[in-house]
Amino acid sequence: MISIESLFLIGALLILFSVMVARAFDNFGVPTVILFLIVGMIAGENGVGRLHFNDYHIAKSAGIAALVIILFSGGLDTVWKSVRPAAWSAVSLSTLGVVITMCLTAVFTHYAFGSTWTSGLLLGAVVSATDVAAVFSVLRSRHLHLRQDLRSLLELESGSNDPMAVFLTVALIAFATGATHSLWHFPLLFLRQMILGVAFGIGLGKLLALLLNRIRFTYDGIYPVVGLAWAFLTYSLTDRLGGSGFLAVYLAGITAANDNLVHKRSLLRFFDGMAWLSQIGLFLVLGLLVTPAELPQVAYRGILISAFLIFAARPAAVFCGLAFSKINWRERLFVSWVGLRGAAPIILATFPVLAGLPGSEKFFNVVFFIVFTSAALQGWTLPYVAKFLKVTVPPDPRPKSPLKFAPPANSDTELLEFVLPFGSKVAGKAVIDLKLPEDALVVLLFRGEQFLVPGGGTVLEEQDAIQVLVGKNGLAKVREIFSTIQ
């Protein structure tokens, strides 16, 4: 049995090597998820590392833990006011879109390969959801400058469609294994999972914000620890009570971050690092789990199913799911192309293996092949497709602010940044006329090509970027004053 010291050494070397490889290929536009998977396969039993790993239980557990952190981190980094206009479209894609993808995949595999309807539906459910880790990674690392509502739609969909895919996968496995012979109770089970997921997510998110805002910890490092523990508490408690843990943890992150959370900046920095660590570790484990020598056996089937998903099932799901949306056809085509499959489908593919379904290991290899080709083709070409479809916008020319502020543990002060849009109600007013709360101060202003230190008589202009230092009591008032910001 391998010693814990050797395990630490191997893990550290693999993570460091993955980071170096990702940095080396950064300018070539290779999606990081592909690189991490490749490193895992190279280190595996058919690669130079010769590491033998076939424990699906560990892979499933590691995958769930990583997704909890990634979803919570994504929720914390989501500004609800900005993404709210895209909420209904995202919900439509993450429910109706997932079901349509599942059904179309089942039809294709049934007539193309003679699969049973149950097997086809199960494969469709596993690969139906776009992956939060892959989408967040590609959109942010490839520096795609998309319109805010389009970016919000993509990130909200990827963060909220995992619960639907998990529900469908578990339900179909239960039906396939004979755990249940009736499909009539599944609609009620679905409603229970979603309702409890929403309720616990919002409720525990608000409770986390209240806890962090009210309790004064002696050490600043305690706040991220509480946030991490709370993320896993939210997932496990919701799941134990029959709700969707993934939905709850994502909503908890969004709710906490948008509920006047005074320690948001430090939490974001911590969870950003934890999300990257989780993503690297997750894809390394999944890369180790697959046996590359077995992939050629499923290559033909995998390529055809992947092509069907990319060019038929995903576009059909998007155009149906966005039938009543106001986004134009170019943006719908782009949303169709951002149908990246990643860690979530591979993790779900371990469920049939652990349930003991016949041929499930071959099923796992098919899913892995689909994920690999999807991330490689779609992830690599996203910037070119965005440019071809003309859905990009000019990048924000503002440089990063030279002013950094991390509130101490005994402080209620937060540094907020606002951009005044065209037609802003505060444009043309002097700072002194804004009637800011007593605990608020405009400390920095960016205009044109330079940063300015504003005084009381400084008149604000449209497109000004300003930073406001404000105490907890004045947060709501300051946000109300600048309520027309984008």
Coordinates of C-alpha atoms in Angstrom, one line a residue:
M1 CA 0.0 0.0 0.0
I2 CA 1.3 3.4 -1.0
S3 CA 2.4 5.6 2.0
I4 CA 0.8 8.9 2.7
E5 CA 4.1 10.7 2.2
S6 CA 4.4 9.2 -1.3
L7 CA 0.7 10.1 -2.0
F8 CA 1.5 13.8 -1.0
L9 CA 4.6 13.8 -3.2
I10 CA 2.8 12.4 -6.2
G11 CA -0.2 14.8 -5.8
A12 CA 2.0 17.8 -5.4
L13 CA 4.1 17.0 -8.4
L14 CA 1.0 16.3 -10.6
I15 CA -0.6 19.6 -9.6
L16 CA 2.6 21.7 -10.1
F17 CA 3.2 19.9 -13.4
S18 CA -0.4 20.6 -14.5
V19 CA -0.1 24.3 -13.7
M20 CA 3.2 24.6 -15.6
V21 CA 1.7 22.8 -18.6
A22 CA -1.4 25.1 -18.5
R23 CA 0.9 28.1 -18.4
A24 CA 3.1 26.9 -21.3
F25 CA 0.1 26.3 -23.5
D26 CA -1.9 29.4 -22.5
N27 CA -1.0 31.4 -25.6
F28 CA -2.1 28.5 -27.8
G29 CA -5.6 28.6 -26.6
V30 CA -5.8 25.0 -25.4
P31 CA -8.6 24.6 -22.8
T32 CA -7.1 23.9 -19.4
V33 CA -9.6 21.1 -18.7
I34 CA -8.1 19.2 -21.7
L35 CA -4.6 19.7 -20.4
F36 CA -5.4 18.5 -16.9
L37 CA -7.1 15.4 -18.3
I38 CA -4.1 14.7 -20.5
V39 CA -1.7 15.0 -17.6
G40 CA -3.9 12.6 -15.6
M41 CA -3.8 10.1 -18.5
I42 CA -0.1 10.5 -18.9
A43 CA 0.4 9.7 -15.2
G44 CA -2.0 6.7 -15.4
E45 CA -1.4 3.1 -15.9
N46 CA -0.9 3.4 -19.7
G47 CA 1.3 6.5 -19.4
V48 CA 4.8 7.2 -18.3
G49 CA 3.6 7.5 -14.6
R50 CA 2.3 3.9 -14.5
L51 CA -0.1 4.9 -11.7
H52 CA -2.9 2.4 -11.3
F53 CA -6.2 3.9 -10.2
N54 CA -9.6 2.4 -10.7
D55 CA -11.6 3.3 -7.6
Y56 CA -14.9 4.8 -8.9
H57 CA -16.0 5.5 -5.3
I58 CA -13.1 7.8 -4.7
A59 CA -13.5 9.5 -8.1
K60 CA -17.2 10.1 -7.4
S61 CA -16.6 11.5 -3.9
A62 CA -13.7 13.7 -5.1
G63 CA -15.9 14.9 -8.0
I64 CA -18.8 15.9 -5.7
A65 CA -16.5 17.7 -3.3
A66 CA -14.8 19.6 -6.2
L67 CA -18.2 20.6 -7.7
V68 CA -19.4 21.9 -4.4
I69 CA -16.4 24.2 -4.2
I70 CA -16.6 25.3 -7.8
L71 CA -20.3 26.0 -7.7
F72 CA -20.1 27.9 -4.4
S73 CA -17.2 29.9 -5.8
G74 CA -19.1 30.6 -9.0
G75 CA -22.1 31.8 -6.9
L76 CA -20.0 34.1 -4.9
D77 CA -18.6 35.7 -8.1
T78 CA -22.1 36.2 -9.5
V79 CA -23.6 39.7 -9.2
W80 CA -27.4 39.0 -9.1
K81 CA -28.4 42.4 -10.3
S82 CA -26.4 41.9 -13.5
V83 CA -27.5 38.3 -14.2
R84 CA -31.2 38.7 -13.1
P85 CA -32.4 39.5 -16.6
A86 CA -31.0 36.2 -17.9
A87 CA -32.5 34.1 -15.0
W88 CA -35.6 32.8 -16.7
S89 CA -33.7 31.9 -19.9
A90 CA -31.1 30.1 -17.9
V91 CA -33.8 28.2 -16.0
S92 CA -35.4 27.2 -19.3
L93 CA -32.1 25.9 -20.6
S94 CA -31.2 24.1 -17.4
T95 CA -34.6 22.2 -17.3
L96 CA -36.3 22.0 -20.7
G97 CA -33.0 22.2 -22.5
V98 CA -31.6 19.3 -20.5
V99 CA -34.7 17.1 -21.1
I100 CA -34.6 17.8 -24.8
T101 CA -30.9 17.0 -25.1
M102 CA -31.5 13.7 -23.2
C103 CA -34.4 12.7 -25.4
L104 CA -32.8 13.5 -28.7
T105 CA -29.6 11.6 -27.6
A106 CA -31.7 8.6 -26.7
V107 CA -33.4 8.6 -30.1
F108 CA -30.1 8.9 -31.9
T109 CA -28.3 6.1 -30.0
H110 CA -31.4 3.8 -30.3
Y111 CA -31.6 4.1 -34.1
A112 CA -27.8 4.5 -34.8
F113 CA -26.5 1.8 -32.5
G114 CA -29.5 -0.2 -31.4
S115 CA -29.3 0.8 -27.8
T116 CA -32.2 0.2 -25.5
W117 CA -34.4 3.2 -24.7
T118 CA -33.4 3.1 -21.1
S119 CA -29.7 2.9 -22.0
G120 CA -30.1 5.8 -24.5
L121 CA -32.0 8.0 -22.0
L122 CA -29.3 7.3 -19.3
L123 CA -26.5 8.3 -21.7
G124 CA -28.5 11.4 -22.7
A125 CA -29.1 12.3 -19.0
V126 CA -25.4 11.9 -18.2
V127 CA -24.1 14.2 -21.0
S128 CA -27.1 16.6 -21.1
A129 CA -25.7 19.3 -18.8
T130 CA -23.0 21.8 -19.8
D131 CA -20.3 21.7 -17.2
V132 CA -19.8 24.6 -14.8
A133 CA -16.0 24.0 -14.4
A134 CA -15.4 23.8 -18.1
V135 CA -17.6 26.8 -19.0
F136 CA -16.3 29.1 -16.2
S137 CA -12.7 28.1 -17.1
V138 CA -13.0 28.7 -20.8
L139 CA -15.0 31.9 -20.6
R140 CA -12.7 33.5 -18.1
S141 CA -9.3 32.1 -19.2
R142 CA -9.9 32.8 -22.9
H143 CA -10.7 36.5 -22.2
L144 CA -14.0 36.5 -24.2
H145 CA -15.6 39.9 -24.1
L146 CA -19.2 39.1 -24.4
R147 CA -22.3 41.3 -23.6
Q148 CA -23.1 41.0 -19.9
D149 CA -26.5 39.4 -20.4
L150 CA -25.0 36.7 -22.8
R151 CA -22.2 35.9 -20.4
S152 CA -24.7 35.8 -17.5
L153 CA -26.9 33.4 -19.4
L154 CA -24.0 31.0 -20.1
E155 CA -22.7 31.0 -16.5
L156 CA -26.1 30.8 -14.9
E157 CA -27.0 27.9 -17.2
S158 CA -23.8 26.0 -16.5
G159 CA -24.2 26.5 -12.8
S160 CA -27.8 25.5 -12.6
N161 CA -28.3 22.6 -15.0
D162 CA -26.2 20.0 -13.0
P163 CA -29.2 19.4 -10.5
M164 CA -31.4 18.4 -13.4
A165 CA -28.8 16.1 -14.9
V166 CA -28.2 14.5 -11.6
F167 CA -31.9 14.0 -10.9
L168 CA -32.5 12.4 -14.3
T169 CA -29.4 10.1 -14.0
V170 CA -30.4 8.9 -10.5
A171 CA -34.0 8.4 -11.6
L172 CA -33.1 6.3 -14.7
I173 CA -30.6 4.2 -12.7
A174 CA -33.3 3.5 -10.1
F175 CA -35.6 2.4 -12.9
A176 CA -32.9 0.3 -14.7
T177 CA -31.9 -1.5 -11.5
G178 CA -35.5 -2.3 -10.6
A179 CA -35.4 -0.1 -7.5
T180 CA -38.7 1.4 -8.7
H181 CA -41.1 0.2 -11.4
S182 CA -43.1 3.4 -11.7
L183 CA -42.1 6.6 -13.2
W184 CA -45.1 8.5 -11.8
H185 CA -43.5 9.5 -8.5
F186 CA -40.5 11.1 -10.3
P187 CA -42.3 14.4 -11.1
L188 CA -43.1 14.8 -7.4
L189 CA -39.5 13.9 -6.4
F190 CA -38.2 16.5 -8.9
L191 CA -40.4 19.2 -7.4
R192 CA -39.3 18.2 -3.9
Q193 CA -35.6 18.4 -4.9
M194 CA -35.9 21.7 -6.7
I195 CA -38.1 23.4 -4.0
L196 CA -35.9 22.3 -1.1
G197 CA -32.8 23.2 -3.1
V198 CA -34.0 26.7 -3.7
A199 CA -35.3 27.1 -0.1
F200 CA -32.2 25.8 1.6
G201 CA -29.9 27.6 -0.8
I202 CA -31.4 31.0 -0.3
G203 CA -32.1 30.5 3.4
L204 CA -28.6 29.2 4.3
G205 CA -27.0 31.9 2.0
K206 CA -28.7 34.6 4.0
L207 CA -27.8 32.9 7.2
L208 CA -24.1 32.8 6.2
A209 CA -24.1 36.5 5.3
L210 CA -25.7 37.3 8.7
L211 CA -23.1 35.1 10.5
L212 CA -20.1 36.6 8.8
N213 CA -21.4 40.2 9.2
R214 CA -22.3 39.9 12.9
I215 CA -19.6 37.7 14.4
R216 CA -16.2 39.3 15.0
F217 CA -13.5 36.6 14.6
T218 CA -10.1 37.4 16.0
Y219 CA -8.3 36.2 12.9
D220 CA -9.1 37.2 9.3
G221 CA -8.3 33.6 8.1
I222 CA -11.3 32.3 9.9
Y223 CA -13.8 33.8 7.5
P224 CA -12.9 31.7 4.5
V225 CA -12.8 28.6 6.7
V226 CA -16.4 29.3 7.8
G227 CA -17.4 29.9 4.2
L228 CA -15.8 26.6 3.1
A229 CA -17.5 24.6 5.9
W230 CA -20.8 26.4 5.2
A231 CA -20.7 25.3 1.5
F232 CA -20.4 21.7 2.4
L233 CA -23.0 22.1 5.2
T234 CA -25.4 23.5 2.7
Y235 CA -24.8 20.7 0.2
S236 CA -24.9 17.8 2.7
L237 CA -27.9 19.1 4.7
T238 CA -30.0 19.8 1.6
D239 CA -29.1 16.4 0.1
R240 CA -29.8 14.5 3.3
L241 CA -33.3 16.1 3.5
G242 CA -34.1 15.1 -0.1
G243 CA -33.3 18.4 -1.9
S244 CA -30.8 19.2 -4.6
G245 CA -27.5 19.9 -2.9
F246 CA -25.8 21.3 -6.0
L247 CA -28.6 23.8 -6.6
A248 CA -28.6 24.8 -2.9
V249 CA -24.8 25.4 -2.8
Y250 CA -24.9 27.5 -5.9
L251 CA -27.8 29.6 -4.7
A252 CA -26.2 30.0 -1.3
G253 CA -23.1 31.5 -2.9
I254 CA -25.2 33.9 -5.0
T255 CA -27.4 34.9 -2.0
A256 CA -24.5 35.4 0.5
A257 CA -22.4 37.5 -2.0
N258 CA -25.3 39.8 -2.8
D259 CA -26.6 40.3 0.7
N260 CA -24.3 43.1 1.8
L261 CA -21.5 40.6 2.6
V262 CA -18.7 42.8 4.1
H263 CA -16.0 40.1 3.8
K264 CA -16.8 39.3 0.1
R265 CA -13.4 40.3 -1.3
S266 CA -11.3 38.0 0.9
L267 CA -13.8 35.2 0.3
L268 CA -13.6 35.6 -3.4
R269 CA -9.8 35.4 -3.4
F270 CA -9.8 32.3 -1.2
F271 CA -12.5 30.5 -3.2
D272 CA -11.0 31.4 -6.5
G273 CA -7.8 29.6 -5.5
M274 CA -9.8 26.7 -4.1
A275 CA -11.9 26.4 -7.3
W276 CA -8.7 26.1 -9.3
L277 CA -7.3 23.5 -7.0
S278 CA -10.5 21.6 -7.1
Q279 CA -10.7 21.8 -10.9
I280 CA -7.0 20.6 -11.3
G281 CA -7.4 17.8 -8.8
L282 CA -10.8 16.7 -10.3
F283 CA -9.6 16.4 -13.9
L284 CA -6.4 14.7 -12.8
V285 CA -8.3 12.1 -10.9
L286 CA -10.7 11.6 -13.9
G287 CA -7.7 11.4 -16.2
L288 CA -6.2 8.7 -14.0
L289 CA -9.4 6.8 -13.9
V290 CA -9.7 6.3 -17.6
T291 CA -7.6 3.6 -19.5
P292 CA -6.4 5.2 -22.7
A293 CA -5.9 1.8 -24.3
E294 CA -9.6 1.2 -24.2
L295 CA -10.7 4.5 -25.8
P296 CA -10.1 3.3 -29.4
Q297 CA -12.8 0.7 -28.9
V298 CA -15.4 3.4 -28.3
A299 CA -13.9 6.0 -30.6
Y300 CA -16.4 5.5 -33.5
R301 CA -19.4 5.6 -31.2
G302 CA -18.1 8.4 -29.2
I303 CA -17.3 10.6 -32.2
L304 CA -20.7 10.1 -33.7
I305 CA -22.6 10.8 -30.5
S306 CA -20.4 13.8 -29.7
A307 CA -21.0 15.2 -33.2
F308 CA -24.7 14.7 -32.8
L309 CA -24.7 16.5 -29.5
I310 CA -22.7 19.4 -30.8
F311 CA -24.4 20.0 -34.1
A312 CA -28.0 18.7 -33.5
A313 CA -29.1 18.0 -29.9
R314 CA -27.6 21.1 -28.3
P315 CA -28.8 23.6 -30.9
A316 CA -32.3 22.1 -30.8
A317 CA -32.3 22.3 -27.0
V318 CA -31.1 26.0 -27.1
F319 CA -33.5 27.2 -29.8
C320 CA -36.4 25.5 -28.0
G321 CA -35.4 26.6 -24.6
L322 CA -34.9 30.2 -25.8
A323 CA -38.0 30.3 -27.9
F324 CA -39.4 33.3 -26.0
S325 CA -36.1 35.0 -25.3
K326 CA -35.1 38.3 -26.8
I327 CA -31.6 37.3 -27.8
N328 CA -31.0 37.2 -31.5
W329 CA -30.2 34.2 -33.7
R330 CA -26.4 34.8 -33.7
E331 CA -26.3 34.7 -29.9
R332 CA -28.4 31.6 -29.8
L333 CA -26.0 29.9 -32.1
F334 CA -23.1 31.0 -29.9
V335 CA -25.0 29.6 -26.8
S336 CA -25.4 26.4 -28.7
W337 CA -21.7 26.2 -29.3
V338 CA -20.9 26.8 -25.6
G339 CA -22.3 23.4 -24.8
L340 CA -19.0 22.2 -23.2
R341 CA -19.2 18.9 -21.4
G342 CA -16.7 18.5 -18.6
A343 CA -16.3 17.0 -15.2
A344 CA -20.0 16.7 -14.3
P345 CA -20.8 14.1 -17.1
I346 CA -17.7 12.0 -16.2
I347 CA -18.7 12.1 -12.6
L348 CA -22.3 11.1 -13.4
A349 CA -20.9 8.3 -15.6
T350 CA -19.5 6.7 -12.4
F351 CA -23.0 6.3 -11.1
P352 CA -24.0 3.4 -13.4
V353 CA -20.7 1.7 -12.7
L354 CA -21.3 1.9 -8.9
A355 CA -24.9 0.7 -9.4
G356 CA -23.5 -2.4 -11.2
L357 CA -25.3 -1.9 -14.5
P358 CA -24.1 -4.3 -17.2
G359 CA -21.6 -2.7 -19.6
S360 CA -21.3 0.4 -17.4
E361 CA -17.4 0.6 -17.7
K362 CA -17.7 0.8 -21.5
F363 CA -20.4 3.4 -20.9
F364 CA -17.9 5.4 -18.8
N365 CA -15.4 5.3 -21.6
V366 CA -17.9 6.5 -24.2
V367 CA -18.8 9.5 -21.9
F368 CA -15.1 10.3 -21.3
F369 CA -14.5 10.3 -25.1
I370 CA -17.5 12.6 -25.6
V371 CA -16.3 15.0 -23.0
F372 CA -12.8 15.0 -24.3
T373 CA -13.8 15.8 -27.9
S374 CA -16.4 18.4 -26.8
A375 CA -14.0 20.3 -24.7
A376 CA -11.3 20.1 -27.3
L377 CA -13.4 21.2 -30.3
Q378 CA -15.7 23.7 -28.7
G379 CA -13.4 25.0 -26.0
W380 CA -10.6 25.6 -28.5
T381 CA -12.7 27.3 -31.1
L382 CA -14.9 29.5 -28.9
P383 CA -13.0 32.8 -29.6
Y384 CA -13.2 32.2 -33.3
V385 CA -16.9 31.3 -33.3
A386 CA -17.6 34.4 -31.2
K387 CA -15.8 36.6 -33.6
F388 CA -17.5 34.9 -36.6
L389 CA -20.9 35.3 -35.1
K390 CA -20.1 38.9 -34.1
V391 CA -21.2 38.5 -30.5
T392 CA -18.2 40.1 -28.8
V393 CA -18.0 43.6 -27.5
P394 CA -14.9 45.9 -27.1
P395 CA -12.9 45.1 -23.9
D396 CA -13.1 47.5 -21.0
P397 CA -10.2 49.8 -21.4
R398 CA -9.9 50.6 -17.7
P399 CA -6.7 49.4 -16.1
K400 CA -6.9 47.6 -12.7
S401 CA -7.3 50.0 -9.8
P402 CA -4.1 50.7 -7.9
L403 CA -6.1 50.8 -4.7
K404 CA -6.5 47.5 -2.9
F405 CA -8.4 47.1 0.4
A406 CA -8.9 44.1 2.6
P407 CA -11.0 45.0 5.7
P408 CA -9.7 43.7 9.0
A409 CA -11.6 41.3 11.1
N410 CA -13.1 44.0 13.3
S411 CA -14.1 46.3 10.5
D412 CA -17.5 46.7 8.7
T413 CA -16.0 48.7 5.9
E414 CA -16.1 47.5 2.2
L415 CA -14.6 49.0 -1.0
L416 CA -17.2 49.1 -3.8
E417 CA -16.7 50.0 -7.5
F418 CA -19.3 51.5 -9.7
V419 CA -19.3 52.5 -13.4
L420 CA -21.7 55.3 -14.4
P421 CA -23.5 54.3 -17.6
F422 CA -24.9 56.7 -20.2
G423 CA -28.0 58.4 -18.8
S424 CA -26.9 57.8 -15.2
K425 CA -28.9 59.9 -12.7
V426 CA -25.8 60.9 -10.8
A427 CA -23.9 62.1 -13.8
G428 CA -23.4 65.9 -13.8
K429 CA -23.6 66.1 -10.0
A430 CA -20.8 67.0 -7.7
V431 CA -19.7 64.4 -5.1
I432 CA -20.9 66.6 -2.3
D433 CA -24.4 66.7 -3.8
L434 CA -24.8 62.9 -3.8
K435 CA -25.9 62.9 -0.2
L436 CA -23.8 59.9 0.6
P437 CA -24.1 58.4 4.1
E438 CA -21.7 59.6 6.8
D439 CA -19.7 56.3 6.6
A440 CA -19.2 56.5 2.8
L441 CA -16.4 58.2 1.0
V442 CA -15.6 58.4 -2.8
V443 CA -11.8 57.6 -2.7
L444 CA -10.9 57.1 -6.3
L445 CA -12.1 58.0 -9.8
F446 CA -11.0 56.8 -13.2
R447 CA -11.7 59.1 -16.2
G448 CA -10.2 59.0 -19.6
E449 CA -6.8 57.5 -19.1
Q450 CA -6.0 58.5 -15.6
F451 CA -7.0 58.0 -12.0
L452 CA -8.1 61.0 -9.9
V453 CA -8.6 61.6 -6.2
P454 CA -12.0 63.3 -6.1
G455 CA -12.9 66.2 -3.8
G456 CA -16.4 67.3 -2.8
G457 CA -16.6 69.6 -5.8
T458 CA -15.6 67.0 -8.4
V459 CA -18.4 66.6 -10.9
L460 CA -19.1 63.1 -12.0
E461 CA -19.5 62.2 -15.7
E462 CA -20.9 59.3 -17.7
Q463 CA -18.5 56.4 -18.0
D464 CA -16.6 57.4 -14.8
A465 CA -15.4 54.5 -12.8
I466 CA -15.5 55.3 -9.1
Q467 CA -14.5 53.5 -5.9
V468 CA -16.4 54.1 -2.7
L469 CA -15.3 53.2 0.8
V470 CA -18.4 52.5 2.8
G471 CA -19.4 51.0 6.2
K472 CA -21.9 48.3 6.7
N473 CA -24.7 50.7 7.7
G474 CA -24.4 52.7 4.5
L475 CA -24.1 49.8 2.0
A476 CA -27.8 49.8 1.0
K477 CA -28.0 53.6 0.7
V478 CA -24.8 53.8 -1.5
R479 CA -26.2 51.0 -3.8
E480 CA -29.5 52.9 -4.0
I481 CA -27.7 56.1 -5.0
F482 CA -25.9 54.3 -7.8
S483 CA -28.8 52.1 -8.7
T484 CA -28.5 52.8 -12.4
I485 CA -25.1 51.3 -12.8
Q486 CA -24.5 48.5 -15.1

